[in-house]
Amino acid sequence: MSYKVGIMGATGAVGREIIEVLHDRNFPVEKLRLFASVRSAGKVMETPFGEITIENADEADYSEMDIAFFAISGGWSQENAEKATSAGCYVIDNSSAFRYDDNVPLVVPEINANAIGDSKLIANPNCTTAIAAIPLYTLHKEYGVKKVIISTYQATSGAGAAGMSELTEETRNYLEGKEVGNKVFAYPIAFNAIPHIDSFQENDYTREEMKVVWETRKIFSEPDMSISCTCVRIPTMRVHAESIVIETEKPVNPADAKKLLSSVEGVELKDDIANNVYPMPITATKKYDVEVGRIRQNLVFGDHGLEFFVCGDQILKGAALNAVQIAEKL
């Protein structure tokens, strides 16, 4: 079979990446249609599938599509998802609009593809959640994870193409001795680290931090798992890095954990400290697998604790790749 596919938000960073992933993974596309705002409608976009004229997303006829990838705002997704699914079109939504809806599956295919069931609407998780999920779930299945503490070092791509552009432009301004400004981020991002991603909540965590809590619990089907997270924006391009500490029900040792993780789909073990091999944004960029390394016994939790470092491409496994992998399961 081949499928009629639409991408809503095709001109954005995630939309463009979905096009590339569909082609790279030989997804059976019968016809690809690209949609964006009225400003972009009528423009021609070069793609691996040939030149495609962009259409107005607000005028999409979903009866002419089998699968629609929503790489667009949450508000737009809420307004249009039912219109699409009622026309018989599958919707894979990259926004946060439906992630916390009990009636909508939130899916990382390597973990819970069976959650899709007969749902026409499937939510893609937050990038930070998706990058940590596979190694964390692998360890949870084997050892039983009681507590999780995560500190993130998140790339500017998490704020879209505008975030990456601001990093490039303001770094150039800094190096040229010009005034450094900020529009996308709360403060200038060049040569800085900003412990503030998304809005602050009543518990003083940010929404980005709470997304990791809410989504990990839902994907793992562990509503009471103890999770805490601190999210920091740093001046890198497109790879999120995360330091993860876990306390486990069963004793765990690093050697066994390394062996376990080395055999898992979607994970690349990079853990050879004698030769300075460990996960880094520079090596994880544009890579499908999530790099995992620096695996060691945690000094606080002892033989019931593990500490490790992960790096994953925010636009790929954190968004476009996971979305296409969901489509492959439909």
Coordinates of C-alpha atoms in Angstrom, one line a residue:
M1 CA 0.0 0.0 0.0
S2 CA 1.0 3.6 -0.4
Y3 CA -0.5 6.6 1.3
K4 CA -1.7 10.1 0.5
V5 CA 0.2 12.2 3.0
G6 CA -0.2 15.8 4.1
I7 CA 2.2 17.9 6.2
M8 CA 0.7 20.9 8.1
G9 CA 3.4 23.4 8.9
A10 CA 5.6 22.1 6.1
T11 CA 7.8 25.3 6.0
G12 CA 8.8 25.0 9.7
A13 CA 11.9 23.2 11.0
V14 CA 9.9 20.1 12.0
G15 CA 7.8 20.0 8.9
R16 CA 10.8 20.2 6.7
E17 CA 12.5 17.4 8.6
I18 CA 9.4 15.2 8.3
I19 CA 9.7 15.5 4.5
E20 CA 13.3 14.3 4.7
V21 CA 12.6 11.4 7.1
L22 CA 9.7 10.2 4.9
H23 CA 12.0 10.0 2.0
D24 CA 15.0 8.6 3.9
R25 CA 13.0 5.8 5.4
N26 CA 11.2 5.0 2.1
F27 CA 7.8 5.6 3.6
P28 CA 5.2 4.5 0.9
V29 CA 4.0 7.9 -0.2
E30 CA 1.5 7.9 -3.1
K31 CA 1.2 11.7 -3.0
L32 CA 2.7 14.3 -0.7
R33 CA 1.0 17.6 -0.1
L34 CA 2.5 20.5 1.8
F35 CA 0.4 23.0 3.8
A36 CA 1.4 26.2 5.6
S37 CA -0.1 29.6 6.4
V38 CA -1.8 31.7 3.8
R39 CA 1.5 33.7 3.5
S40 CA 3.3 30.7 2.2
A41 CA 0.5 29.3 0.0
G42 CA 1.3 29.3 -3.6
K43 CA 5.1 29.1 -3.1
V44 CA 7.0 26.2 -4.6
M45 CA 9.1 24.1 -2.3
E46 CA 12.0 21.8 -3.4
T47 CA 11.8 18.4 -1.8
P48 CA 13.2 14.9 -2.3
F49 CA 9.8 14.1 -3.8
G50 CA 10.2 16.9 -6.4
E51 CA 8.9 20.4 -6.5
I52 CA 5.6 20.8 -4.5
T53 CA 3.4 23.9 -4.4
I54 CA 2.4 24.8 -0.8
E55 CA -1.3 25.0 0.0
N56 CA -3.2 27.0 2.6
A57 CA -3.6 24.8 5.7
D58 CA -6.9 26.4 6.6
E59 CA -8.4 25.1 3.4
A60 CA -7.2 21.5 3.5
D61 CA -9.6 18.8 2.5
Y62 CA -8.8 15.8 4.7
S63 CA -10.9 13.4 2.8
E64 CA -8.2 13.5 0.1
M65 CA -5.5 12.4 2.7
D66 CA -4.8 9.2 4.5
I67 CA -2.3 10.6 7.0
A68 CA -1.8 14.2 8.1
F69 CA 1.3 15.3 10.2
F70 CA 0.4 18.4 12.3
A71 CA 3.7 20.3 12.8
I72 CA 1.9 23.5 13.7
S73 CA 0.6 25.3 16.8
G74 CA -1.4 23.6 19.5
G75 CA -4.3 26.0 19.0
W76 CA -4.5 25.3 15.3
S77 CA -4.3 21.5 16.1
Q78 CA -7.3 21.7 18.5
E79 CA -9.4 23.6 15.9
N80 CA -8.6 21.2 13.0
A81 CA -7.9 17.7 14.4
E82 CA -11.6 16.6 14.6
K83 CA -12.2 17.9 11.1
A84 CA -9.4 15.6 9.9
T85 CA -10.3 12.5 11.8
S86 CA -14.0 12.7 11.0
A87 CA -13.0 12.6 7.3
G88 CA -11.2 9.4 7.9
C89 CA -7.7 10.8 8.0
Y90 CA -5.1 9.8 10.6
V91 CA -3.6 12.8 12.5
I92 CA -0.1 12.6 14.1
D93 CA 0.1 15.8 16.2
N94 CA 3.4 17.3 17.2
S95 CA 1.9 20.0 19.4
S96 CA 1.0 19.6 23.1
A97 CA -2.7 20.1 22.4
F98 CA -3.7 16.4 23.0
R99 CA -0.8 14.9 24.9
Y100 CA -2.6 15.0 28.2
D101 CA -6.0 13.9 26.9
D102 CA -6.8 10.4 28.4
N103 CA -8.6 9.5 25.1
V104 CA -5.6 10.3 22.9
P105 CA -2.6 7.9 22.8
L106 CA 0.8 9.5 23.4
V107 CA 3.3 7.3 21.6
V108 CA 7.0 6.5 21.4
P109 CA 6.7 3.5 19.0
E110 CA 9.6 1.5 20.6
I111 CA 7.7 1.6 23.9
N112 CA 4.0 1.7 23.5
A113 CA 3.0 1.4 19.8
N114 CA 0.1 -0.8 21.0
A115 CA -1.5 2.3 22.7
I116 CA -2.5 3.5 19.2
G117 CA -5.3 0.9 19.0
D118 CA -8.0 2.2 16.6
S119 CA -7.4 5.9 17.4
K120 CA -7.3 8.2 14.4
L121 CA -5.5 10.9 16.5
I122 CA -2.1 10.2 17.9
A123 CA 0.0 12.6 19.9
N124 CA 3.8 13.0 19.5
P125 CA 5.6 13.6 22.8
N126 CA 7.6 16.6 23.8
C127 CA 11.2 16.4 22.4
T128 CA 12.8 16.3 25.9
T129 CA 10.5 13.4 26.9
A130 CA 11.1 11.4 23.7
I131 CA 14.9 11.6 23.9
A132 CA 15.0 10.3 27.4
A133 CA 12.2 7.7 27.0
I134 CA 13.8 4.7 25.4
P135 CA 16.9 4.3 27.6
L136 CA 14.8 5.2 30.7
Y137 CA 12.1 2.7 29.8
T138 CA 14.6 -0.1 29.0
L139 CA 16.1 0.3 32.5
H140 CA 12.6 0.5 34.1
K141 CA 11.5 -2.8 32.5
E142 CA 14.7 -4.5 33.8
Y143 CA 15.2 -2.9 37.2
G144 CA 12.1 -1.0 38.1
V145 CA 12.6 2.7 38.3
K146 CA 11.4 4.3 41.5
K147 CA 12.7 7.9 41.1
V148 CA 14.0 9.9 38.2
I149 CA 15.9 13.2 38.4
I150 CA 16.7 14.9 35.1
S151 CA 18.7 18.0 34.2
T152 CA 18.5 19.1 30.6
Y153 CA 20.7 21.1 28.3
Q154 CA 18.4 22.0 25.4
A155 CA 19.3 23.3 22.0
T156 CA 17.8 26.4 20.4
S157 CA 16.0 24.3 17.8
G158 CA 13.4 23.6 20.5
A159 CA 12.2 27.1 19.8
G160 CA 12.0 26.4 16.1
A161 CA 13.9 27.9 13.2
A162 CA 13.6 31.3 14.8
G163 CA 15.5 30.0 17.8
M164 CA 18.4 28.7 15.7
S165 CA 18.5 31.9 13.7
E166 CA 18.7 34.0 16.9
L167 CA 21.6 31.9 18.1
T168 CA 23.5 32.3 14.9
E169 CA 22.8 36.0 14.5
E170 CA 23.4 37.0 18.1
T171 CA 26.6 35.0 18.3
R172 CA 27.9 36.9 15.3
N173 CA 26.9 40.1 16.9
Y174 CA 28.7 39.2 20.1
L175 CA 31.9 38.3 18.3
E176 CA 31.8 41.4 16.2
G177 CA 31.4 43.6 19.3
K178 CA 27.9 44.6 18.4
E179 CA 24.9 44.8 20.8
V180 CA 23.5 41.4 21.6
G181 CA 19.7 41.2 21.7
N182 CA 16.9 38.6 22.2
K183 CA 13.4 38.1 20.8
V184 CA 12.8 34.4 20.9
F185 CA 14.4 33.7 24.3
A186 CA 14.0 35.5 27.7
Y187 CA 17.6 36.6 27.6
P188 CA 20.4 36.6 25.0
I189 CA 21.3 33.0 24.2
A190 CA 24.8 33.6 22.8
F191 CA 27.4 32.3 25.4
N192 CA 24.6 32.0 28.0
A193 CA 22.5 29.3 29.7
I194 CA 18.9 30.1 30.6
P195 CA 17.1 28.0 33.2
H196 CA 13.7 28.9 31.8
I197 CA 11.9 27.1 29.0
D198 CA 8.1 27.7 28.6
S199 CA 6.0 29.3 31.3
F200 CA 6.4 29.0 35.1
Q201 CA 3.7 26.9 36.9
E202 CA 2.2 27.3 40.3
N203 CA 4.7 24.8 41.7
D204 CA 7.6 26.9 40.4
Y205 CA 8.6 24.3 37.8
T206 CA 8.3 25.4 34.2
R207 CA 5.7 23.8 31.9
E208 CA 8.6 22.2 29.9
E209 CA 9.8 20.5 33.1
M210 CA 6.3 19.3 33.9
K211 CA 5.8 18.0 30.4
V212 CA 8.6 15.5 31.1
V213 CA 6.8 14.4 34.3
W214 CA 3.3 14.2 32.8
E215 CA 4.3 12.6 29.5
T216 CA 6.8 10.0 30.9
R217 CA 4.2 8.8 33.3
K218 CA 1.6 8.4 30.5
I219 CA 3.9 6.7 28.0
F220 CA 5.2 4.3 30.6
S221 CA 1.7 3.7 32.1
E222 CA 3.2 4.6 35.5
P223 CA 1.0 7.5 36.8
D224 CA 2.7 7.6 40.2
M225 CA 6.4 7.5 39.1
S226 CA 8.5 10.0 41.0
I227 CA 10.1 12.4 38.5
S228 CA 11.7 15.8 38.8
C229 CA 13.3 17.8 36.0
T230 CA 15.2 21.1 35.5
C231 CA 15.3 22.4 31.9
V232 CA 18.0 24.7 30.7
R233 CA 18.4 26.3 27.3
I234 CA 21.9 26.4 26.0
P235 CA 23.6 27.8 22.9
T236 CA 23.7 24.7 20.7
M237 CA 21.8 24.1 17.5
R238 CA 19.6 21.0 17.4
V239 CA 20.6 18.3 20.0
H240 CA 19.2 18.1 23.5
A241 CA 21.4 16.7 26.2
E242 CA 20.1 15.2 29.4
S243 CA 21.7 14.1 32.7
I244 CA 19.6 11.4 34.3
V245 CA 19.7 9.9 37.7
I246 CA 17.5 7.0 38.7
E247 CA 16.8 5.0 41.8
T248 CA 15.8 1.4 41.1
E249 CA 13.7 -1.3 42.9
K250 CA 16.3 -4.0 42.1
P251 CA 20.1 -3.7 42.4
V252 CA 21.7 -2.5 39.2
N253 CA 25.3 -2.3 38.1
P254 CA 26.8 -0.2 35.3
A255 CA 28.3 -3.1 33.3
D256 CA 24.9 -4.9 33.1
A257 CA 23.1 -1.6 32.2
K258 CA 25.6 -1.0 29.4
K259 CA 25.1 -4.5 28.0
L260 CA 21.4 -4.1 28.1
L261 CA 21.3 -0.6 26.5
S262 CA 23.7 -1.7 23.7
S263 CA 21.1 -4.1 22.4
V264 CA 18.2 -1.7 22.3
E265 CA 16.6 -0.3 19.1
G266 CA 16.9 3.4 19.0
V267 CA 19.9 3.6 21.3
E268 CA 23.6 4.0 20.4
L269 CA 25.9 3.2 23.4
K270 CA 28.8 5.7 23.5
D271 CA 30.5 4.8 26.7
D272 CA 34.3 4.3 26.5
I273 CA 35.7 6.9 28.9
A274 CA 39.3 5.6 28.5
N275 CA 39.1 6.9 25.0
N276 CA 36.9 10.0 25.7
V277 CA 33.9 8.4 24.0
Y278 CA 30.6 9.7 25.4
P279 CA 27.4 11.4 24.1
M280 CA 27.7 14.9 22.7
P281 CA 25.5 17.2 20.7
I282 CA 28.2 17.4 18.0
T283 CA 28.1 13.6 17.4
A284 CA 24.3 13.2 17.9
T285 CA 23.4 15.8 15.3
K286 CA 21.2 14.5 12.5
K287 CA 21.4 11.0 14.0
Y288 CA 18.3 8.8 14.4
D289 CA 19.5 7.0 17.5
V290 CA 19.8 8.5 20.9
E291 CA 23.4 8.4 22.2
V292 CA 23.7 7.1 25.8
G293 CA 26.9 7.0 27.9
R294 CA 28.7 8.1 31.1
I295 CA 26.8 5.2 32.7
R296 CA 27.9 4.8 36.3
Q297 CA 26.8 3.9 39.8
N298 CA 25.1 6.8 41.5
L299 CA 26.8 7.9 44.7
V300 CA 23.6 8.7 46.5
F301 CA 21.5 5.6 45.7
G302 CA 24.4 3.2 45.7
D303 CA 23.7 -0.2 44.1
H304 CA 20.1 0.8 43.6
G305 CA 21.0 3.8 41.6
L306 CA 22.4 4.7 38.2
E307 CA 23.5 7.9 36.5
F308 CA 23.9 8.4 32.8
F309 CA 24.0 11.1 30.0
V310 CA 22.0 11.1 26.8
C311 CA 22.0 13.2 23.6
G312 CA 19.4 13.2 20.9
D313 CA 18.5 15.2 17.9
Q314 CA 15.6 17.4 19.0
I315 CA 14.2 17.7 15.4
L316 CA 14.5 14.0 14.7
K317 CA 13.8 11.6 17.6
G318 CA 12.4 14.6 19.4
A319 CA 9.9 15.3 16.7
A320 CA 10.0 14.3 13.0
L321 CA 11.5 10.8 13.3
N322 CA 9.1 9.8 16.1
A323 CA 6.2 11.1 14.1
V324 CA 7.1 9.1 11.0
Q325 CA 7.7 6.0 13.1
I326 CA 4.2 6.3 14.5
A327 CA 2.9 6.5 10.9
E328 CA 4.9 3.3 10.1
K329 CA 2.8 1.5 12.8
L330 CA -0.6 2.6 11.5

